[in-house]
mmCIF file of C-alpha atoms in Angstrom:
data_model
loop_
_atom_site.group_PDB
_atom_site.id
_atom_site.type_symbol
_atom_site.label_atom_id
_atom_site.label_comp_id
_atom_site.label_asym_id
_atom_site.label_seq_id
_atom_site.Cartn_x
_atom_site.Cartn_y
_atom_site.Cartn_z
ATOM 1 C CA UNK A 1 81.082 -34.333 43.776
ATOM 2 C CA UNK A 2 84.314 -35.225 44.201
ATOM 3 C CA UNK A 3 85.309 -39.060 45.403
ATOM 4 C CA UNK A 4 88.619 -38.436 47.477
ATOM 5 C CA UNK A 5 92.509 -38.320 46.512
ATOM 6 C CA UNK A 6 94.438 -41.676 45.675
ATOM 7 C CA UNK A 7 97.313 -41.137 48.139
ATOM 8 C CA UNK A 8 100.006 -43.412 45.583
ATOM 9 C CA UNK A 9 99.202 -40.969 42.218
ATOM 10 C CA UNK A 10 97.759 -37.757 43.836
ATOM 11 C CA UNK A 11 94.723 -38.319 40.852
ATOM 12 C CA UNK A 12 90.947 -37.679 41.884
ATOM 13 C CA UNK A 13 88.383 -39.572 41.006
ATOM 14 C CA UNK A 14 85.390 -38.070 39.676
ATOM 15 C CA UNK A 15 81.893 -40.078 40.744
ATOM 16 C CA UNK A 16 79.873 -40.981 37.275
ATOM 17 C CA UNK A 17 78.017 -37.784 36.063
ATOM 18 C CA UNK A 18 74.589 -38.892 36.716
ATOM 19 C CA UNK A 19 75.500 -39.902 40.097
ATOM 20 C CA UNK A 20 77.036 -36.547 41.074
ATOM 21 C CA UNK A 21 74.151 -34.778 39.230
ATOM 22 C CA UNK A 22 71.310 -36.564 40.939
ATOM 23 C CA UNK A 23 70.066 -33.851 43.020
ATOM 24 C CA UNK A 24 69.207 -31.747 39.497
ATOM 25 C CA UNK A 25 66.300 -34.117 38.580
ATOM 26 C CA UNK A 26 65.066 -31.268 36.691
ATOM 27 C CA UNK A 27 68.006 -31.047 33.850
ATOM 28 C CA UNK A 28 68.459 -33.206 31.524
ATOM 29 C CA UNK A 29 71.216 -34.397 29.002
ATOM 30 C CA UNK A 30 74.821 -34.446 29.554
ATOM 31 C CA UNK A 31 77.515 -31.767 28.382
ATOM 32 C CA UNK A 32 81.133 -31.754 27.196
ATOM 33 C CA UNK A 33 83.514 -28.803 27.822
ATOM 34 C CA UNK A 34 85.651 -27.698 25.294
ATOM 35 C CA UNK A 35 88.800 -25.365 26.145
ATOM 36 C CA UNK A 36 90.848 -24.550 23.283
ATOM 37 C CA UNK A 37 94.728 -23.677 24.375
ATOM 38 C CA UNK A 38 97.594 -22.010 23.060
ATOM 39 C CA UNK A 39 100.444 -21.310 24.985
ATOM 40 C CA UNK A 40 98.432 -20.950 28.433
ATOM 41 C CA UNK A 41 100.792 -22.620 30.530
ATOM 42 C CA UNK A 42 99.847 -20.115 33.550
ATOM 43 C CA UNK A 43 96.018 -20.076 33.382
ATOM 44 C CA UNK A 44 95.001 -23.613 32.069
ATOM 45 C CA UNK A 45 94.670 -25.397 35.225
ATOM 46 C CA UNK A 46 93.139 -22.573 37.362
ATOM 47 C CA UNK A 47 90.689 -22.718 34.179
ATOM 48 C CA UNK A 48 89.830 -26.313 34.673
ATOM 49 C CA UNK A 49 89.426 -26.045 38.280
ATOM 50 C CA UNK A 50 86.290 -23.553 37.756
ATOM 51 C CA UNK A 51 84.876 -26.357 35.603
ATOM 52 C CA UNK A 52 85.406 -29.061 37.918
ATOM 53 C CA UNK A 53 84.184 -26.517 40.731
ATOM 54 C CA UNK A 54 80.767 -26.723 38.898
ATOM 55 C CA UNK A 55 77.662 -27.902 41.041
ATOM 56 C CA UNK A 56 75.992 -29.740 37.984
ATOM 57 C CA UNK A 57 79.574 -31.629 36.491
ATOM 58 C CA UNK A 58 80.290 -31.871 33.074
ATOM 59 C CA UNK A 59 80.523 -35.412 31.444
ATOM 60 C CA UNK A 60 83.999 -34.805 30.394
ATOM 61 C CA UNK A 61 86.497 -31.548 29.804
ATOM 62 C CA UNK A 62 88.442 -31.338 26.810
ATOM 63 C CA UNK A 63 91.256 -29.494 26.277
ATOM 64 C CA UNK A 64 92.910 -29.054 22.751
ATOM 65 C CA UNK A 65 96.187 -28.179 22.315
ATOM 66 C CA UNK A 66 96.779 -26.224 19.439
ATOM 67 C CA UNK A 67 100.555 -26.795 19.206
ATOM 68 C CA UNK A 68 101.287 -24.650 22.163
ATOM 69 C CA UNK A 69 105.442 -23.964 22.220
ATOM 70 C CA UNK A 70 104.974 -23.582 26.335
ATOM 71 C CA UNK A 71 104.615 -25.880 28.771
ATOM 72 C CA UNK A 72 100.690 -26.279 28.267
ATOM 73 C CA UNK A 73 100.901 -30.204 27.120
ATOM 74 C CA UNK A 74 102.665 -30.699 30.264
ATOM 75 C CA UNK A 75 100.167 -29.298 32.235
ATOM 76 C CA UNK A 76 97.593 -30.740 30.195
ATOM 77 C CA UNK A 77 98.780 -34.412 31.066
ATOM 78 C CA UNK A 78 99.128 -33.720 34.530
ATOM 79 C CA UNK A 79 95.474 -32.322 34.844
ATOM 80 C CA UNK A 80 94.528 -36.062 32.752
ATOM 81 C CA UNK A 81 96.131 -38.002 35.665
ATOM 82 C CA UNK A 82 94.463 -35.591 38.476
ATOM 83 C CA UNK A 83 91.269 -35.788 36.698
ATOM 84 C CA UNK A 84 89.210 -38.911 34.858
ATOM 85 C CA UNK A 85 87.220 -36.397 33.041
ATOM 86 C CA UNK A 86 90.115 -34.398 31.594
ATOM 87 C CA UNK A 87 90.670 -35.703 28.082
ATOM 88 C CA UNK A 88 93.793 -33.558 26.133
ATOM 89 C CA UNK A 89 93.611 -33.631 22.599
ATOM 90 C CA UNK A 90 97.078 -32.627 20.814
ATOM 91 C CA UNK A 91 96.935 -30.900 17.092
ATOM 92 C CA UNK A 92 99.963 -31.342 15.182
ATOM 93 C CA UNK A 93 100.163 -28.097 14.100
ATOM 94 C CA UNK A 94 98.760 -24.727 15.121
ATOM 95 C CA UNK A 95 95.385 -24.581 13.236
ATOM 96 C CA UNK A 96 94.264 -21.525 14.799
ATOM 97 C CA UNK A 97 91.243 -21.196 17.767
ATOM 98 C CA UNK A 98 87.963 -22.317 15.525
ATOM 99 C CA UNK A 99 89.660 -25.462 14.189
ATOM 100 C CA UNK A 100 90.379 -26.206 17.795
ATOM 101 C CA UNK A 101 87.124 -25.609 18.856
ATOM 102 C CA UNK A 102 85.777 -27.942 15.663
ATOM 103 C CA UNK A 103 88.338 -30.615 16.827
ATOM 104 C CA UNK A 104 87.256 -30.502 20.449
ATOM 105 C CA UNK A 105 83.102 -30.834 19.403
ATOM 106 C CA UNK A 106 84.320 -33.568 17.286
ATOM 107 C CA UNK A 107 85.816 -35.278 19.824
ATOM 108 C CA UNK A 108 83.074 -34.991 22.627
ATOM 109 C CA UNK A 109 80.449 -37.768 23.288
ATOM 110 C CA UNK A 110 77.710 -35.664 25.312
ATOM 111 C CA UNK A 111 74.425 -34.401 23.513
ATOM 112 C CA UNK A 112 75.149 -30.958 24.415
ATOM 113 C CA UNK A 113 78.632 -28.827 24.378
ATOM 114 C CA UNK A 114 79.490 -25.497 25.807
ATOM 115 C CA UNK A 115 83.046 -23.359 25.475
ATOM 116 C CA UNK A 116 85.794 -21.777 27.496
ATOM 117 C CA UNK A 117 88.803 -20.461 26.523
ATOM 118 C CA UNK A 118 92.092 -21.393 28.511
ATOM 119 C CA UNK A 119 93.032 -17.895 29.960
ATOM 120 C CA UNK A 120 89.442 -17.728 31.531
ATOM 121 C CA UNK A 121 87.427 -19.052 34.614
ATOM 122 C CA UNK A 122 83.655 -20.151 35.201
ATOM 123 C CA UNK A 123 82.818 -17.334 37.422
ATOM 124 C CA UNK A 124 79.743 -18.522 39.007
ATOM 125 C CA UNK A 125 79.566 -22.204 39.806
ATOM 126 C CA UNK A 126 76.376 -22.500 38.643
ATOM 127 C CA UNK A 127 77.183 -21.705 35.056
ATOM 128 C CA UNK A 128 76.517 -25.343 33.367
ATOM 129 C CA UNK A 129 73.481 -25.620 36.121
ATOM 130 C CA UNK A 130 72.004 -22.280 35.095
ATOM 131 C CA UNK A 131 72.114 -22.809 30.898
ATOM 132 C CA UNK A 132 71.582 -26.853 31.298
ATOM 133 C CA UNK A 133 68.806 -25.728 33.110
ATOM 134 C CA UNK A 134 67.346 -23.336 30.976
ATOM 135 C CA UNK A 135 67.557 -25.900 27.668
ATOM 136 C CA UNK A 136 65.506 -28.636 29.820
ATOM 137 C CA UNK A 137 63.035 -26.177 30.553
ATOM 138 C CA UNK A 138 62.559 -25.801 26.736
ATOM 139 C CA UNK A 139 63.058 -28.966 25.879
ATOM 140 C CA UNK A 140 59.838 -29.931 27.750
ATOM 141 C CA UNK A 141 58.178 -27.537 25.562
ATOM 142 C CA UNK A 142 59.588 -29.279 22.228
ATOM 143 C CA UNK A 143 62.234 -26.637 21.455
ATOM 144 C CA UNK A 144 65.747 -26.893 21.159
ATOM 145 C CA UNK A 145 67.537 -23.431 22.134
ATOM 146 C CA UNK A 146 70.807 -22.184 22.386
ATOM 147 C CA UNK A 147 71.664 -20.952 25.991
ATOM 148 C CA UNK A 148 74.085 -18.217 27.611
ATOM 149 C CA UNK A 149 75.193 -16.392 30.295
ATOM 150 C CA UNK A 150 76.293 -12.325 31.412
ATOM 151 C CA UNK A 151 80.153 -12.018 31.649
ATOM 152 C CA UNK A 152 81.968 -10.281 34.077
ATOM 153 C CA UNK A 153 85.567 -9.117 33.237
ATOM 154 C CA UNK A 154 88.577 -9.865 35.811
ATOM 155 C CA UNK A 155 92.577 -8.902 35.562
ATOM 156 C CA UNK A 156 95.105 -11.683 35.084
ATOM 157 C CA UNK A 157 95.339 -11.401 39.008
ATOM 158 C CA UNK A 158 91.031 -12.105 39.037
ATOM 159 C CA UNK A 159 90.310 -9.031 40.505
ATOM 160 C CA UNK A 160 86.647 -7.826 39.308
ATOM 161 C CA UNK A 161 86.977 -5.065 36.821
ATOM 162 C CA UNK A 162 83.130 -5.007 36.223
ATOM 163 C CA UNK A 163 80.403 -6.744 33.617
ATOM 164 C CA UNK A 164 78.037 -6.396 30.897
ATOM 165 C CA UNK A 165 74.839 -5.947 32.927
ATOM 166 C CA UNK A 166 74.092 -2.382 31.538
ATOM 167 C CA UNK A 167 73.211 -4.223 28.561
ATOM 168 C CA UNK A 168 70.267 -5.405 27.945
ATOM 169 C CA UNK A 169 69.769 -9.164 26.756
ATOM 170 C CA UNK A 170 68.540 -10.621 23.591
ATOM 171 C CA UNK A 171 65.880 -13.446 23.463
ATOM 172 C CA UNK A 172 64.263 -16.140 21.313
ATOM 173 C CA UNK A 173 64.638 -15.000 17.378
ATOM 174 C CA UNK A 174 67.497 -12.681 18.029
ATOM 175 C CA UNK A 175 69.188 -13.160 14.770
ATOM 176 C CA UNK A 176 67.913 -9.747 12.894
ATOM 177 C CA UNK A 177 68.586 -7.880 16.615
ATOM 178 C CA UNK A 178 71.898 -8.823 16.729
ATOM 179 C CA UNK A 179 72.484 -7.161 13.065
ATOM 180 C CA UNK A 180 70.835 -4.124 14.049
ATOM 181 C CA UNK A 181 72.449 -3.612 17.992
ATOM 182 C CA UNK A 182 75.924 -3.567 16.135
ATOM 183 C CA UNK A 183 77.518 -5.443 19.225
ATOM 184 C CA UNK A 184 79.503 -8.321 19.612
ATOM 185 C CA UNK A 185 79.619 -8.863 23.034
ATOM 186 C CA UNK A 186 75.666 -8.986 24.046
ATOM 187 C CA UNK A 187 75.604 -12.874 23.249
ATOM 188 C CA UNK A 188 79.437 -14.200 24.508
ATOM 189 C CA UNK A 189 81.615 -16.986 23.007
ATOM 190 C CA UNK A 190 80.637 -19.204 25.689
ATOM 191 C CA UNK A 191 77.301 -20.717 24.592
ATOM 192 C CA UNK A 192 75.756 -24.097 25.753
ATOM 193 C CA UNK A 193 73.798 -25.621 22.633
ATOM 194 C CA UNK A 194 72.698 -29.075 21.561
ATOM 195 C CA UNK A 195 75.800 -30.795 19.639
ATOM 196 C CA UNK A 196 74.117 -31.700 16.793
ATOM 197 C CA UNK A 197 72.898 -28.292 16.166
ATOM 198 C CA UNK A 198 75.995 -26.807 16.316
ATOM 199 C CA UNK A 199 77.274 -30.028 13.556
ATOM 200 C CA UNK A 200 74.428 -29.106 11.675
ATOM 201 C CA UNK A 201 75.528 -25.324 11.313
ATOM 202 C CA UNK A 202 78.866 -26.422 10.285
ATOM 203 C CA UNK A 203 80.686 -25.607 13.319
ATOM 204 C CA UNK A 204 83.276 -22.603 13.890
ATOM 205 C CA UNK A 205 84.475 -21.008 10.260
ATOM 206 C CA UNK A 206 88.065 -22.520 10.329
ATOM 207 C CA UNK A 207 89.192 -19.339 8.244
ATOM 208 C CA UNK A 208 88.432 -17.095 10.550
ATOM 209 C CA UNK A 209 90.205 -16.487 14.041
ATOM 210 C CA UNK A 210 89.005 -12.811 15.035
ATOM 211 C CA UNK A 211 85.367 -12.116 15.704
ATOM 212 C CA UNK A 212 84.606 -16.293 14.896
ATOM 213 C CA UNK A 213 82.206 -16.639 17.463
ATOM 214 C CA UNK A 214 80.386 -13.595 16.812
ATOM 215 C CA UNK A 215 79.746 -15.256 12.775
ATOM 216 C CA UNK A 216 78.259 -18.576 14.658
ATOM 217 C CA UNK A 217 76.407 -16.962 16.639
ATOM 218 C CA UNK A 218 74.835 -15.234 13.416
ATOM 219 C CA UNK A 219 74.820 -18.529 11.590
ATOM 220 C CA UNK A 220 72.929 -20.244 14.194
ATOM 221 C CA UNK A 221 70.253 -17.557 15.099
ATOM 222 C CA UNK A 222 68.986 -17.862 11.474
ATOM 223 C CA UNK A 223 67.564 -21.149 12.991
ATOM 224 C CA UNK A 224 68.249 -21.605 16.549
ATOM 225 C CA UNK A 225 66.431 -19.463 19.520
ATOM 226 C CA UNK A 226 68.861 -17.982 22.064
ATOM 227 C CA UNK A 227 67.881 -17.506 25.654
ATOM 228 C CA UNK A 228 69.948 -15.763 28.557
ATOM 229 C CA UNK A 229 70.040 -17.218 32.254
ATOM 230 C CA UNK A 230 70.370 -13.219 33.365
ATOM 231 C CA UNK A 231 73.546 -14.872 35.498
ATOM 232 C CA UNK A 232 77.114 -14.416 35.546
ATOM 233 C CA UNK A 233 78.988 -17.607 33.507
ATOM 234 C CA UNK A 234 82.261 -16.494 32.170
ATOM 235 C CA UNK A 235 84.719 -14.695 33.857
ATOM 236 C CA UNK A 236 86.684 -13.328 31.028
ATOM 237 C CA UNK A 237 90.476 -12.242 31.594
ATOM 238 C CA UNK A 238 91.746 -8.805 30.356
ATOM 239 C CA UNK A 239 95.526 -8.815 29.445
ATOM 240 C CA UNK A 240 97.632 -5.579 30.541
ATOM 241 C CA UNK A 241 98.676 -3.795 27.616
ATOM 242 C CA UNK A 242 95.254 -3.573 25.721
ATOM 243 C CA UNK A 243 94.904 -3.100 21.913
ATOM 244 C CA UNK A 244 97.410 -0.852 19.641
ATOM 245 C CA UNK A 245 95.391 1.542 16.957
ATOM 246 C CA UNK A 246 96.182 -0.847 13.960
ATOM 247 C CA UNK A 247 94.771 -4.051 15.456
ATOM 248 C CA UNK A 248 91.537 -1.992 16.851
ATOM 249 C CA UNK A 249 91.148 -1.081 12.978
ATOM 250 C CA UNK A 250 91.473 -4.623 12.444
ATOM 251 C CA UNK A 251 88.967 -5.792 14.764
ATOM 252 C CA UNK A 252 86.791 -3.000 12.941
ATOM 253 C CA UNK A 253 86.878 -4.339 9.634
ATOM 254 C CA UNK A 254 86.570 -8.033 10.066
ATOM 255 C CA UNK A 255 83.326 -7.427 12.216
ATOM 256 C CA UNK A 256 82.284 -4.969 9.431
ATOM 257 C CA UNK A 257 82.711 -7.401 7.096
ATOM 258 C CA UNK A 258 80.899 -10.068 8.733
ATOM 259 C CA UNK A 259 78.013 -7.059 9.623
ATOM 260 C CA UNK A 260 77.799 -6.657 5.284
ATOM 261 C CA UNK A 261 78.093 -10.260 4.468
ATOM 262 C CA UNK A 262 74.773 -10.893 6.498
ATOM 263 C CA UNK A 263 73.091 -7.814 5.394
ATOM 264 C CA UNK A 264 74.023 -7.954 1.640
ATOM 265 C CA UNK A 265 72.883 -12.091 1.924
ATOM 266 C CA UNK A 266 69.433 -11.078 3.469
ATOM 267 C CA UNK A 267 68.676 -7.447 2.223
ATOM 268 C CA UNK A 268 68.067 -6.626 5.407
ATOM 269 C CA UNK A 269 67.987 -3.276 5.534
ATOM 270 C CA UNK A 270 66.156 -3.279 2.286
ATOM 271 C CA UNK A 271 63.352 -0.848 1.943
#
């Protein structure tokens, strides 16, 4: 996977993608990674390592900077000159994490893009394999899906702290079951999908920073079939502290307004 160190600038090389990748016969298509940052000095690069740890290698990893006031653009352009796949992308001001998630898909030049936020890690390093995988295998069929993965949930030090596999997973049309289940979490942020679908749909809602991925997710089930790999991807990172009372009732009513924006649009619960 990896071609050696250059003893004068410490960088690694990267072998072309298809090379590294041509023991997966079976997948096709090439994929982007997009981590949006903010002021994740401390995680970014242990972040990017789980990507580059991946057995079936991403065509290139961008990171977007969303005006970070840490040291994150630092470590952003050292990861560049370690890595020939690392692309940073700098915003000039902080636009919030759906317009850097916009700006990163815009930027990519794969067919297919998945997500990862800075403060997390691939947890299985079959994660791109497992959903690239799973999109060939429809693709022979003449469908275009939308794949995922289960999450597990670690501590800022990566000690386990468990996963969602008590719940059960959604497939195919899972756009009305995802209304009625009442759960953000059963489909995560980190989805692998076919770029031009996700262009198509209009991308992240840029006014929206809280429960974002959850409305895509909606947005693109109207159209797009979702499958799960039944594997671990994302590892995601729980902060100490947790949430106060007043941003939990937060939380509540931006997902319950998303929840009555769908069902008011599509009378769903209509009788």
């Amino acid at each position: 996977m990896i071609k050696g160190k250059n003893l004068k600038d410490h960088s690694i090389t990267i072998l072309d993608n298809k090379c590294v990748n041509n023991n997966l016969t079976d997948i096709t298509g090439d994929v982007s990674v997009i981590i949006p940052c903010y002021n994740y000095e401390h995680f970014l690069e242990e972040c990017v390592e789980s990507v580059i740890s991946q057995t079936y290698l991403p065509k290139e990893i961008i990171i977007v900077d969303d005006c970070s006031t840490d040291s994150s653009s630092e470590v952003i352009r050292k990861l560049e000159k370690k890595y020939n796949i690392v692309k940073g992308v700098f915003q000039n001001d902080n636009g919030g994490v759906s317009r850097a998630r916009n700006t990163g898909v815009i930027e990519s030049t794969s067919e297919y893009v998945t997500f990862i936020d800075a403060d997390d890690v691939m947890g299985n390093e079959k994660k791109i394999e497992n959903e690239m995988r799973l999109i060939s295998n429809y693709k022979r069929e003449g469908k275009n899906i939308c794949a995922y993965s289960r999450i597990k949930y670690i501590d800022i030090k990566e000690n386990e702290l468990g996963d969602n596999f008590e719940k059960n997973t959604v497939n195919g049309k899972i756009h009305n079951t995802m209304l009625t289940l009442f759960d953000t979490s059963i489909v995560p942020r980190d989805i692998c999908i076919k770029k031009e679908l996700l262009c198509k749909a209009g991308g992240y809602r840029e006014d929206m920073s809280l429960y974002e991925d959850y409305e895509l997710i909606l947005r693109l089930s109207k159209d797009i079939e979702f499958y799960s790999t039944n594997e671990i991807g994302t590892s995601y990172r729980i902060k100490e502290g947790g949430l106060s009372d007043d941003n939990i009732k937060k939380l509540d009513r931006v997902f319950m307004n998303i929840f009555n924006e769908y069902v008011k649009s599509e009378a769903l619960f209509e009788r």
